[in-house]
CSV table of C-alpha atoms and ligand atoms in Angstrom, one decimal:
chain,number,residue,atom,x,y,z
A,20,MET,CA,58.1,81.9,106.6
A,21,GLY,CA,56.2,85.1,106.6
A,22,CYS,CA,57.9,87.0,109.4
A,23,PRO,CA,60.9,88.9,108.3
A,24,ALA,CA,63.8,89.3,110.6
A,25,LYS,CA,64.1,92.6,112.5
A,26,ILE,CA,67.4,93.1,114.2
A,27,ALA,CA,67.2,95.7,117.0
A,28,PRO,CA,70.4,96.7,118.8
A,29,SER,CA,69.6,97.8,122.3
A,30,MET,CA,70.9,101.3,122.7
A,31,LEU,CA,71.2,100.6,126.5
A,32,SER,CA,74.6,99.2,125.6
A,33,SER,CA,75.6,102.3,123.6
A,34,ASP,CA,77.6,105.3,124.6
A,35,PHE,CA,74.6,107.5,125.7
A,36,ALA,CA,76.8,110.6,125.5
A,37,ASN,CA,77.0,110.0,121.7
A,38,LEU,CA,73.5,108.6,121.1
A,39,ALA,CA,72.9,110.0,117.7
A,40,SER,CA,76.2,108.8,116.2
A,41,GLU,CA,75.8,105.4,118.0
A,42,ALA,CA,72.4,105.0,116.4
A,43,GLN,CA,73.7,105.9,113.0
A,44,ARG,CA,76.6,103.5,113.5
A,45,MET,CA,74.1,100.7,114.2
A,46,LEU,CA,72.0,101.5,111.1
A,47,ASP,CA,75.1,101.6,109.0
A,48,CYS,CA,75.9,98.1,110.3
A,49,GLY,CA,72.5,96.8,109.1
A,50,ALA,CA,70.2,97.3,112.1
A,51,ASP,CA,66.5,97.3,111.2
A,52,TRP,CA,65.2,98.9,114.4
A,53,LEU,CA,66.8,100.7,117.4
A,54,HIS,CA,65.6,99.2,120.7
A,55,MET,CA,65.1,101.9,123.4
A,56,ASP,CA,64.9,100.6,127.0
A,57,ILE,CA,62.8,103.0,129.1
A,58,MET,CA,63.0,102.1,132.9
A,59,ASP,CA,61.5,104.0,135.8
A,60,GLY,CA,63.5,102.7,138.7
A,61,HIS,CA,60.3,101.2,140.1
A,62,PHE,CA,59.1,98.4,137.8
A,63,VAL,CA,62.7,97.5,137.6
A,64,PRO,CA,65.6,98.5,139.8
A,65,ASN,CA,67.3,100.7,137.2
A,66,LEU,CA,66.6,104.1,135.7
A,67,THR,CA,67.4,104.9,132.1
A,68,ILE,CA,65.8,107.3,129.6
A,69,GLY,CA,62.4,108.8,128.8
A,70,ALA,CA,60.6,110.9,126.2
A,71,PRO,CA,63.1,113.8,126.2
A,72,VAL,CA,65.9,111.5,125.0
A,73,ILE,CA,63.6,109.9,122.4
A,74,LYS,CA,62.7,113.4,121.2
A,75,SER,CA,66.4,114.4,120.9
A,76,LEU,CA,67.3,111.2,119.0
A,77,ARG,CA,64.3,111.6,116.7
A,78,LYS,CA,65.8,114.8,115.4
A,79,HIS,CA,68.8,112.8,114.1
A,80,THR,CA,67.2,109.7,112.6
A,81,LYS,CA,64.2,108.4,110.8
A,82,ALA,CA,64.7,104.9,112.1
A,83,TYR,CA,62.1,102.8,113.8
A,84,LEU,CA,62.4,103.4,117.5
A,85,ASP,CA,61.3,100.2,119.3
A,86,CYS,CA,60.5,101.4,122.8
A,87,HIS,CA,60.4,98.9,125.6
A,88,LEU,CA,58.6,100.3,128.6
A,89,MET,CA,59.8,98.8,131.9
A,90,VAL,CA,57.6,101.2,133.9
A,91,THR,CA,54.8,100.8,136.5
A,92,ASN,CA,52.5,103.4,134.8
A,93,PRO,CA,52.8,103.0,131.0
A,94,LEU,CA,49.6,105.1,130.4
A,95,ASP,CA,51.5,108.2,131.6
A,96,TYR,CA,54.1,107.7,128.9
A,97,VAL,CA,51.8,107.3,125.8
A,98,GLU,CA,51.3,111.0,125.1
A,99,PRO,CA,54.9,112.2,125.7
A,100,LEU,CA,56.4,109.3,123.8
A,101,GLY,CA,54.0,109.7,120.9
A,102,GLU,CA,54.9,113.4,120.7
A,103,ALA,CA,58.6,112.6,121.0
A,104,GLY,CA,58.4,110.4,117.9
A,105,ALA,CA,58.5,106.8,119.3
A,106,SER,CA,57.5,104.1,116.7
A,107,GLY,CA,56.8,101.0,118.8
A,108,PHE,CA,55.4,101.1,122.4
A,109,THR,CA,55.8,97.8,124.2
A,110,PHE,CA,54.4,97.6,127.8
A,111,HIS,CA,54.5,94.8,130.3
A,112,VAL,CA,51.5,92.6,130.8
A,113,GLU,CA,52.3,92.2,134.5
A,114,ILE,CA,51.2,95.8,135.3
A,115,SER,CA,48.6,96.3,132.7
A,116,LYS,CA,46.1,93.5,133.5
A,117,GLU,CA,43.3,96.0,134.2
A,118,ASN,CA,43.8,98.7,131.6
A,119,TRP,CA,45.4,97.1,128.5
A,120,GLN,CA,42.5,97.9,126.2
A,121,GLU,CA,42.7,101.6,127.0
A,122,LEU,CA,46.5,101.5,126.7
A,123,VAL,CA,46.4,99.8,123.2
A,124,HIS,CA,43.7,102.2,122.0
A,125,ARG,CA,45.7,105.2,123.1
A,126,ILE,CA,49.0,103.9,121.7
A,127,LYS,CA,47.4,103.5,118.3
A,128,ALA,CA,45.7,106.9,118.5
A,129,LYS,CA,49.2,108.4,118.9
A,130,GLY,CA,50.4,106.6,115.8
A,131,MET,CA,52.5,104.1,117.6
A,132,ARG,CA,52.6,100.3,117.2
A,133,PRO,CA,51.5,98.5,120.4
A,134,GLY,CA,53.4,95.5,121.8
A,135,VAL,CA,53.2,93.5,125.0
A,136,ALA,CA,56.1,92.1,127.0
A,137,VAL,CA,56.3,89.2,129.5
A,138,ARG,CA,58.9,88.6,132.2
A,139,PRO,CA,60.5,85.2,132.2
A,140,GLY,CA,58.2,84.0,135.0
A,141,THR,CA,55.0,85.1,133.5
A,142,PRO,CA,52.9,82.5,131.6
A,143,ILE,CA,52.6,83.2,127.9
A,144,GLU,CA,48.8,82.5,128.1
A,145,GLU,CA,48.5,85.9,129.7
A,146,VAL,CA,49.1,87.7,126.4
A,147,TYR,CA,46.6,85.6,124.4
A,148,PRO,CA,43.6,87.9,125.1
A,149,LEU,CA,45.7,90.9,123.9
A,150,VAL,CA,46.6,89.3,120.6
A,151,ASP,CA,43.1,87.8,120.1
A,152,SER,CA,41.4,91.1,120.8
A,153,GLU,CA,39.5,93.1,118.1
A,154,ASN,CA,42.0,95.8,118.8
A,155,PRO,CA,45.1,93.7,119.2
A,156,VAL,CA,48.7,94.3,120.1
A,157,GLU,CA,51.0,93.8,117.1
A,158,MET,CA,54.0,92.3,118.8
A,159,VAL,CA,54.8,90.1,121.7
A,160,LEU,CA,58.1,90.5,123.5
A,161,VAL,CA,59.3,87.4,125.4
A,162,MET,CA,61.9,88.5,127.9
A,163,THR,CA,64.8,86.1,127.9
A,164,VAL,CA,66.4,87.6,131.0
A,165,GLU,CA,64.9,89.4,134.0
A,166,PRO,CA,64.3,93.0,132.7
A,167,GLY,CA,66.5,95.7,134.2
A,168,PHE,CA,70.0,95.4,132.9
A,169,GLY,CA,72.0,94.5,129.9
A,170,GLY,CA,74.7,91.8,129.8
A,171,GLN,CA,72.8,89.1,131.5
A,172,LYS,CA,72.7,85.4,130.6
A,173,PHE,CA,70.1,84.1,128.2
A,174,MET,CA,67.4,81.8,129.8
A,175,PRO,CA,66.8,78.9,127.5
A,176,GLU,CA,63.7,77.9,129.5
A,177,THR,CA,61.8,80.9,128.0
A,178,MET,CA,61.9,79.3,124.5
A,179,ASP,CA,58.9,77.1,125.3
A,180,LYS,CA,56.9,80.3,125.4
A,181,VAL,CA,58.2,81.5,122.0
A,182,GLN,CA,57.4,78.1,120.5
A,183,LYS,CA,53.8,78.1,121.8
A,184,LEU,CA,53.3,81.6,120.5
A,185,ARG,CA,54.7,80.9,117.1
A,186,LYS,CA,52.5,77.8,116.8
A,187,LYS,CA,49.4,79.7,117.7
A,188,TYR,CA,50.2,82.9,115.7
A,189,PRO,CA,52.2,82.1,112.5
A,190,SER,CA,52.4,85.6,111.3
A,191,LEU,CA,52.9,87.5,114.6
A,192,ASP,CA,56.0,89.6,115.3
A,193,ILE,CA,57.7,87.8,118.2
A,194,GLU,CA,60.6,89.6,119.9
A,195,VAL,CA,63.2,88.2,122.2
A,196,ASP,CA,65.3,90.4,124.5
A,197,GLY,CA,68.2,89.6,126.7
A,198,GLY,CA,71.4,87.6,126.3
A,199,LEU,CA,71.0,87.2,122.5
A,200,GLY,CA,74.1,86.9,120.4
A,201,PRO,CA,76.0,84.5,118.1
A,202,SER,CA,75.9,81.7,120.7
A,203,THR,CA,72.2,81.9,121.6
A,204,ILE,CA,70.5,83.1,118.3
A,205,ALA,CA,69.9,79.6,117.0
A,206,MET,CA,67.8,78.7,120.0
A,207,ALA,CA,65.6,81.8,119.6
A,208,ALA,CA,65.4,81.6,115.8
A,209,SER,CA,64.4,77.9,115.7
A,210,ALA,CA,61.8,78.5,118.4
A,211,GLY,CA,60.2,81.1,116.1
A,212,ALA,CA,61.4,84.5,117.2
A,213,ASN,CA,61.8,87.0,114.3
A,214,CYS,CA,62.6,90.3,116.2
A,215,ILE,CA,65.9,90.1,117.9
A,216,VAL,CA,67.1,92.6,120.5
A,217,ALA,CA,70.8,92.5,121.3
A,218,GLY,CA,72.8,94.9,123.4
A,219,SER,CA,76.1,93.7,124.7
A,220,SER,CA,76.8,91.2,121.9
A,221,VAL,CA,76.5,93.9,119.2
A,222,PHE,CA,78.1,96.8,121.0
A,223,GLY,CA,80.8,94.6,122.6
A,224,SER,CA,81.9,93.3,119.2
A,225,PRO,CA,84.7,94.8,117.1
A,226,GLU,CA,82.5,93.9,114.1
A,227,PRO,CA,78.9,94.7,114.9
A,228,ALA,CA,77.9,94.4,111.3
A,229,GLN,CA,78.9,90.7,111.3
A,230,VAL,CA,77.0,90.0,114.5
A,231,ILE,CA,73.9,91.7,113.0
A,232,SER,CA,74.2,89.8,109.7
A,233,LEU,CA,74.8,86.5,111.5
A,234,MET,CA,71.6,86.9,113.6
A,235,ARG,CA,69.6,87.9,110.5
A,236,LYS,CA,70.8,84.9,108.7
A,237,ALA,CA,69.9,82.6,111.6
A,238,VAL,CA,66.3,84.0,111.7
A,239,ASP,CA,65.8,83.9,107.9
A,240,GLU,CA,67.3,80.4,107.4
A,241,SER,CA,66.2,78.7,110.6
A,242,PRO,CA,63.9,75.7,110.3
A,243,LYS,CA,61.0,76.7,112.4
A,244,VAL,CA,59.7,74.3,115.1
A,245,ILE,CA,56.0,74.5,114.5
B,60,DX5,C1,67.0,94.4,129.7
B,60,DX5,C2,66.7,95.2,128.4
B,60,DX5,C3,67.4,94.7,127.2
B,60,DX5,C4,68.9,94.8,127.3
B,60,DX5,C5,69.5,93.7,126.5
B,60,DX5,O1,66.1,94.7,130.7
B,60,DX5,O2,65.3,95.1,128.1
B,60,DX5,O3,67.0,95.4,126.1
B,60,DX5,O4,69.5,96.0,126.9
B,60,DX5,O5,70.9,93.7,126.7
B,60,DX5,P1,71.7,92.4,126.4
B,60,DX5,O6,71.6,92.0,124.9
B,60,DX5,O7,73.1,92.8,126.7
B,60,DX5,O8,71.2,91.2,127.2
B,61,ZN,ZN1,64.5,95.8,126.2
């Protein structure tokens, strides 16, 4: 299969007071990306971090910062996040139906990689135009919990969407986020996900390196349902 595994610990579950050392700890444990959850207290009922924190972290690491924008006005975040050193910029399709073309254009112009996310209740067909576009998004994030908080239970019913996507786009980066860990990775990997976000399962483990390597193995070795 042509889609290498990207294991992305969600820094939402880290000790924010020690973000730089927590990030380095995850990279030392084998993480490929660092997943950064940006929430505005409006699109979701939680408030987390923004561009100033990304900028501070960027001074301490060269790692790929996979930013997941759970915000109502993602356009407002493109410039500051680009300047701060974000690597990926994934916005939600639910609030970007009108302006996604401009958004993708501006994300790329700031040197970031655009992605689009869908909530569990959003039909996957809504992202097709964004992937099929002449100026496409480069990743689709299928939420496997309702966005807003770490530590929720994985929703297996979202796997239909991952399977559909993988069938239609064999080489697309497909990310899953929410409730992923040793007990759920097989479902996500066999459905076709290759980018795996995991917060509580990694940070809650005494052996995060083992959890990361187990998830990587599951993605790399899983027979894909296509
Ligand atoms: C939830 C966030 C996730 C969250 C995942 O809205 O998008 O990235 O941190 O945490 P776990 O892996 O604990 O479900
Ligand atoms: Zn996330």
